[in-house]
PDB file of N, CA and C in Angstrom:
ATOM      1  N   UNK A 211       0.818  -1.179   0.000  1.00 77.00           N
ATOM      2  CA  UNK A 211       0.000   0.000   0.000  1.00 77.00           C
ATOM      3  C   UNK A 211       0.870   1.253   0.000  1.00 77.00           C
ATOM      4  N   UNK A 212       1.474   1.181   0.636  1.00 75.00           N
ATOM      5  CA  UNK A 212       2.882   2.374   0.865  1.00 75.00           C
ATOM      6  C   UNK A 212       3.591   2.488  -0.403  1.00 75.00           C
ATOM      7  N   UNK A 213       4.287   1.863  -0.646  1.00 72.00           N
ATOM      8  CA  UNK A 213       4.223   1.234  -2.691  1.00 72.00           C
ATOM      9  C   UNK A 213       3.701   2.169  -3.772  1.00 72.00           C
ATOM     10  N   UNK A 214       2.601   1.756  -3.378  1.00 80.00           N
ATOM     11  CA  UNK A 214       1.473   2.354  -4.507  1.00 80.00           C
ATOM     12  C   UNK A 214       1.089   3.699  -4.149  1.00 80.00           C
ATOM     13  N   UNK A 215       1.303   4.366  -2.857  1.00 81.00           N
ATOM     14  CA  UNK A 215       1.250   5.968  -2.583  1.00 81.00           C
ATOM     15  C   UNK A 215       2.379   6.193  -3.513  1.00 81.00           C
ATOM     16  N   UNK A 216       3.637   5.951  -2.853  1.00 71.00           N
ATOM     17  CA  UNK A 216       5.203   6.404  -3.156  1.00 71.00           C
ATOM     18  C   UNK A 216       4.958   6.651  -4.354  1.00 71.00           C
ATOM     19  N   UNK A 217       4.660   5.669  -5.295  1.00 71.00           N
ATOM     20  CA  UNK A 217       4.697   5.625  -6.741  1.00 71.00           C
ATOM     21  C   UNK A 217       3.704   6.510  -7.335  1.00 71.00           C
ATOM     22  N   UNK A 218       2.706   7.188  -6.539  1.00 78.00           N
ATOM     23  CA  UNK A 218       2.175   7.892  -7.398  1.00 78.00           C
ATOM     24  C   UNK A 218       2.283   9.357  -7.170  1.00 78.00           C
ATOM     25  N   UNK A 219       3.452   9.716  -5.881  1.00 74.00           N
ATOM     26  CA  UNK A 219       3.282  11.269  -5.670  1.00 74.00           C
ATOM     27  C   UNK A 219       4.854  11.688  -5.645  1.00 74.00           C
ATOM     28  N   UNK A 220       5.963  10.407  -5.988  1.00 68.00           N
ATOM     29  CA  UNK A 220       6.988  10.538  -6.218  1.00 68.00           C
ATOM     30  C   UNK A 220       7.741  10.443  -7.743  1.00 68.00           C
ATOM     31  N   UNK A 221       8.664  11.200  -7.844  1.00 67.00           N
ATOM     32  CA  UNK A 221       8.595  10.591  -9.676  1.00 67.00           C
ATOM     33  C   UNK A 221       9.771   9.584  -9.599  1.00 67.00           C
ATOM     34  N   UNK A 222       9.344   8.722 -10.809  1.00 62.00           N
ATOM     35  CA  UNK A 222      10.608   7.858 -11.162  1.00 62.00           C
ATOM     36  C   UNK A 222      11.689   8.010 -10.451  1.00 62.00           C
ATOM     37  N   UNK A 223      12.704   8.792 -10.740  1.00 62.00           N
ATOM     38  CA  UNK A 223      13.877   9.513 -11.176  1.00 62.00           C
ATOM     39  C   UNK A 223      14.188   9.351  -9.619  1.00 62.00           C
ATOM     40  N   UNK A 224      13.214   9.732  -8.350  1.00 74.00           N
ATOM     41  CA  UNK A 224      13.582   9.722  -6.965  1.00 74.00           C
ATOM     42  C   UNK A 224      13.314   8.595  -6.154  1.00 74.00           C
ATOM     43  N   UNK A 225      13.290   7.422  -7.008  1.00 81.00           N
ATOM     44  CA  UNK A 225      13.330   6.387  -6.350  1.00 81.00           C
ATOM     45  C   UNK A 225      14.721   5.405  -6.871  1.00 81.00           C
ATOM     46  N   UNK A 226      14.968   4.692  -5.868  1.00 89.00           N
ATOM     47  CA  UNK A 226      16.382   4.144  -5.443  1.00 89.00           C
ATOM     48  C   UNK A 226      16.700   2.793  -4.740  1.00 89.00           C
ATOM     49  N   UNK A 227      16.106   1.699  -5.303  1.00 93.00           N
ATOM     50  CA  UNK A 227      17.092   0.212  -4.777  1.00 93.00           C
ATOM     51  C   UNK A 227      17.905   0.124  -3.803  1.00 93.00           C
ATOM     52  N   UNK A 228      17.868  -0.448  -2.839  1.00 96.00           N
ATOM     53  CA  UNK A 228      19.164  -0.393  -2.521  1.00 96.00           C
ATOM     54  C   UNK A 228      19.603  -1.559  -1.540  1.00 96.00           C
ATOM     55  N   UNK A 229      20.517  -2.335  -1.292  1.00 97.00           N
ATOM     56  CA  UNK A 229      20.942  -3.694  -0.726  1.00 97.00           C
ATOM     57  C   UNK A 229      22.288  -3.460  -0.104  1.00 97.00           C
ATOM     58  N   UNK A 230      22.707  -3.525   1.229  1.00 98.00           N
ATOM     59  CA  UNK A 230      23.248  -3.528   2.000  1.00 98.00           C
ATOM     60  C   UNK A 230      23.406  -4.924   2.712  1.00 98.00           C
ATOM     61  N   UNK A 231      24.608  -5.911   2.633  1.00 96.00           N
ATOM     62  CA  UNK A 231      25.139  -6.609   3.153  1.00 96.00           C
ATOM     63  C   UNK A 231      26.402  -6.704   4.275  1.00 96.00           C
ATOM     64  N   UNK A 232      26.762  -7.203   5.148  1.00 95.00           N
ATOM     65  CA  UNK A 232      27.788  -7.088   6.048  1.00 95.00           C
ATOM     66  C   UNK A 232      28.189  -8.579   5.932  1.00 95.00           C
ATOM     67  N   UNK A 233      30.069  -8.427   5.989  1.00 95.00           N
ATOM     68  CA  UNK A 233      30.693  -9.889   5.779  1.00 95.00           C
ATOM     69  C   UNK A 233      31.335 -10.117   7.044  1.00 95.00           C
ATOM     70  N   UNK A 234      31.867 -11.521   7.604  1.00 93.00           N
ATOM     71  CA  UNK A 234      32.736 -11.769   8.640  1.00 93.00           C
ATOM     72  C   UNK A 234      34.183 -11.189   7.816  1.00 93.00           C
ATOM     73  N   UNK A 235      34.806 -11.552   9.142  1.00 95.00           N
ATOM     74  CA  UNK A 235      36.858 -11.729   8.132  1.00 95.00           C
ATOM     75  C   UNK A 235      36.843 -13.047   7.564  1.00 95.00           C
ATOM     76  N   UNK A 236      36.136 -14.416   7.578  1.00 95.00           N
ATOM     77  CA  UNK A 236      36.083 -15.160   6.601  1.00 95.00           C
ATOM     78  C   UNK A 236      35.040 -15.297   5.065  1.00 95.00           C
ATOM     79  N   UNK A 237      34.684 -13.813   5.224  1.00 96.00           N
ATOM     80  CA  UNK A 237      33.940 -13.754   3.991  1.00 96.00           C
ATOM     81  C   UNK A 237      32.566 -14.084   3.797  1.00 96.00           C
ATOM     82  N   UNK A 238      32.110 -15.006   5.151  1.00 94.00           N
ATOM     83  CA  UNK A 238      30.985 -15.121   5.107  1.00 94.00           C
ATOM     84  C   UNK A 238      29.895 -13.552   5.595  1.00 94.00           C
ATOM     85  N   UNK A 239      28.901 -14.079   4.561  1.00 94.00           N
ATOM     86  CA  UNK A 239      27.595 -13.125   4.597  1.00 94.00           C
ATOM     87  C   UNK A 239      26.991 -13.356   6.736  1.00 94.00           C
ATOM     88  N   UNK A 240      27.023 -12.232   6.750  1.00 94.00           N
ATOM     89  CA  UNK A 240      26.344 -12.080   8.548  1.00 94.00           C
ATOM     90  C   UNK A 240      24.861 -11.429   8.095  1.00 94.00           C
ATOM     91  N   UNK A 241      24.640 -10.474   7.576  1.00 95.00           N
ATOM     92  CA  UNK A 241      23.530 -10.330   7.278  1.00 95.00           C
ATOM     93  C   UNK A 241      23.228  -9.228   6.404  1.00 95.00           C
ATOM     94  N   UNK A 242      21.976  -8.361   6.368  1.00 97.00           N
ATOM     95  CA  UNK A 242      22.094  -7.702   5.037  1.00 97.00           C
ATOM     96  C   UNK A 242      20.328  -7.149   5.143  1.00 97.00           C
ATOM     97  N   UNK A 243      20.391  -5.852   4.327  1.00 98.00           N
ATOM     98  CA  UNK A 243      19.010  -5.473   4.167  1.00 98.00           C
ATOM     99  C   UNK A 243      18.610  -5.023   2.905  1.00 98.00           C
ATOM    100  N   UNK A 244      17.814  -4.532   2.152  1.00 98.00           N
ATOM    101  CA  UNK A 244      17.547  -4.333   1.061  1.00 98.00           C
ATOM    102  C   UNK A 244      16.036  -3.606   0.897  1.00 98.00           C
ATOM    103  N   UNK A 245      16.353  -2.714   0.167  1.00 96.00           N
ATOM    104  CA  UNK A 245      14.363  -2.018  -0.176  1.00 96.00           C
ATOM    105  C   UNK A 245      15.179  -1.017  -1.064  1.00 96.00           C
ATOM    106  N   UNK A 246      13.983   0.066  -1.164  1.00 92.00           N
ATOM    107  CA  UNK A 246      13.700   1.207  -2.057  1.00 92.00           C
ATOM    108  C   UNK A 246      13.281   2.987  -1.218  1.00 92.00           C
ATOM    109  N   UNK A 247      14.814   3.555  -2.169  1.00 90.00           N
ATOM    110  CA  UNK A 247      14.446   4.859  -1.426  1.00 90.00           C
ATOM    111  C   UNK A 247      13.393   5.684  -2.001  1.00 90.00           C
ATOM    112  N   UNK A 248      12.902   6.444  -1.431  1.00 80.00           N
ATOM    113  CA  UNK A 248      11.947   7.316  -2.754  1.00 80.00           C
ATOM    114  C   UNK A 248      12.123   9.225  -1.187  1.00 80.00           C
ATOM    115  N   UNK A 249      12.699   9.742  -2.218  1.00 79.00           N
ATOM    116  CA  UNK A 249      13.021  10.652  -1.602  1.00 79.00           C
ATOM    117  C   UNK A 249      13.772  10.662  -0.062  1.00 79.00           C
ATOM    118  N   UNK A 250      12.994  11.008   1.215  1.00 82.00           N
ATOM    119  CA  UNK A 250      13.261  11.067   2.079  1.00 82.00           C
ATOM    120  C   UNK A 250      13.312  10.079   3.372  1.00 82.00           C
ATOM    121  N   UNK A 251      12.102   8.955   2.362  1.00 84.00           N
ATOM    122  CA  UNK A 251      11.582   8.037   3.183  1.00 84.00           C
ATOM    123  C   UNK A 251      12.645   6.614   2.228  1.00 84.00           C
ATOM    124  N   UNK A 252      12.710   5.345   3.549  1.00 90.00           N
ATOM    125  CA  UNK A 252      13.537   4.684   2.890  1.00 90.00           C
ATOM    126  C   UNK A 252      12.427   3.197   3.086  1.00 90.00           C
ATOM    127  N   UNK A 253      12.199   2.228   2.163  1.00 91.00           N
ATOM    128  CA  UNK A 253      10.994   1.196   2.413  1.00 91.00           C
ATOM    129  C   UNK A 253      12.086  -0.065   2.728  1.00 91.00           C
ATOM    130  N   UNK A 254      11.676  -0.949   3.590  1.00 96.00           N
ATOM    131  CA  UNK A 254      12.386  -2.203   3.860  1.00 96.00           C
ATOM    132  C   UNK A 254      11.860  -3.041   3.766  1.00 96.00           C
ATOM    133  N   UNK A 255      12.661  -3.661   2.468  1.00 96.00           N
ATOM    134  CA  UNK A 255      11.894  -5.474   2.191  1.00 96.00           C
ATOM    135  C   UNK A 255      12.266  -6.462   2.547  1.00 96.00           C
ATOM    136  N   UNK A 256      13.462  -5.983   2.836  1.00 97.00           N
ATOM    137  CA  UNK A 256      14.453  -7.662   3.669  1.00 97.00           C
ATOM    138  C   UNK A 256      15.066  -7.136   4.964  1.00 97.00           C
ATOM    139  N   UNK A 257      15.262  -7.537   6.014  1.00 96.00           N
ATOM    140  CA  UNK A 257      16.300  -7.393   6.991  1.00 96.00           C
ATOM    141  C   UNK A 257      16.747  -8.675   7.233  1.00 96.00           C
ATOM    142  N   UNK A 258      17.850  -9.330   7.243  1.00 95.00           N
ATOM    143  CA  UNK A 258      18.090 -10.729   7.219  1.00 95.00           C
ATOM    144  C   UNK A 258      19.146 -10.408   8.472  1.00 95.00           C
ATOM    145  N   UNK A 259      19.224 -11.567   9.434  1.00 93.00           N
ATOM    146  CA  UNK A 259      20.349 -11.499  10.455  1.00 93.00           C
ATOM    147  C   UNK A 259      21.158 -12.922  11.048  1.00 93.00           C
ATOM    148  N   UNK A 260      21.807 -12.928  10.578  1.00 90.00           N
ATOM    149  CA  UNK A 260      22.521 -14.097  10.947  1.00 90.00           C
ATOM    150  C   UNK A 260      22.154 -14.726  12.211  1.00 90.00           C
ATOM    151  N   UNK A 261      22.026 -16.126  12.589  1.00 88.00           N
ATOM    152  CA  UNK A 261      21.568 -16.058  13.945  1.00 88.00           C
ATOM    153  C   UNK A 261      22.585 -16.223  15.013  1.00 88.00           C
ATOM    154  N   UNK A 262      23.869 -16.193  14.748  1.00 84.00           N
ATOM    155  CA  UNK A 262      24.858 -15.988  15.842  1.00 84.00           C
ATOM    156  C   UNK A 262      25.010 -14.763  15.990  1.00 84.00           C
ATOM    157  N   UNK A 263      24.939 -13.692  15.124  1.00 80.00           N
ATOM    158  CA  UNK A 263      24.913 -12.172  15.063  1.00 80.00           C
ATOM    159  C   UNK A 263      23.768 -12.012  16.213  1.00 80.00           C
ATOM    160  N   UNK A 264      22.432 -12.395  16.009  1.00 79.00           N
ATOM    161  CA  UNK A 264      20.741 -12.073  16.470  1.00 79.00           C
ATOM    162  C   UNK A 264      21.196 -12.421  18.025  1.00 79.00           C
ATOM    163  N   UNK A 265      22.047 -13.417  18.530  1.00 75.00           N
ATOM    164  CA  UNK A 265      22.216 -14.125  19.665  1.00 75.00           C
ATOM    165  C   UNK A 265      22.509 -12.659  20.614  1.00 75.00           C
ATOM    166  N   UNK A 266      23.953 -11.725  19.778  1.00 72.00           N
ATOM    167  CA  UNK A 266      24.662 -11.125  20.765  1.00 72.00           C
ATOM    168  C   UNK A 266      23.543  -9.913  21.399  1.00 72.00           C
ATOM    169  N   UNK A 267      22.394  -9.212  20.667  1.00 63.00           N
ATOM    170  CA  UNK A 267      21.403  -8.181  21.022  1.00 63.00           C
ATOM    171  C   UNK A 267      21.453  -7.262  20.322  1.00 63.00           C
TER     172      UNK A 267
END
């Protein structure tokens, strides 16, 4: 629903993808988020968290 506002009072041009991951020192993926900016406001479609990361708080 938020989506379908954004998209109709924002233009194209100010909206923005965007995917953010964090690695260990062995390269492994710990976790990571991902959505769409549209101006000022930022939308979140993934928050993913490793669960030894989730353990520490």
């Amino acid at each position: 629903m938020i989506r379908k506002y954004n998209r109709q009072n924002f233009e194209a041009a100010n909206q923005t993808d965007f995917a953010i991951y964090i690695k260990d020192d062995n390269e492994n993926v710990m976790g990571g988020i991902s959505g769409e900016i549209f101006g000022n406001w930022m939308d979140v479609d993934y928050l993913v968290i490793h669960e030894v990361c989730a353990e520490r708080g």
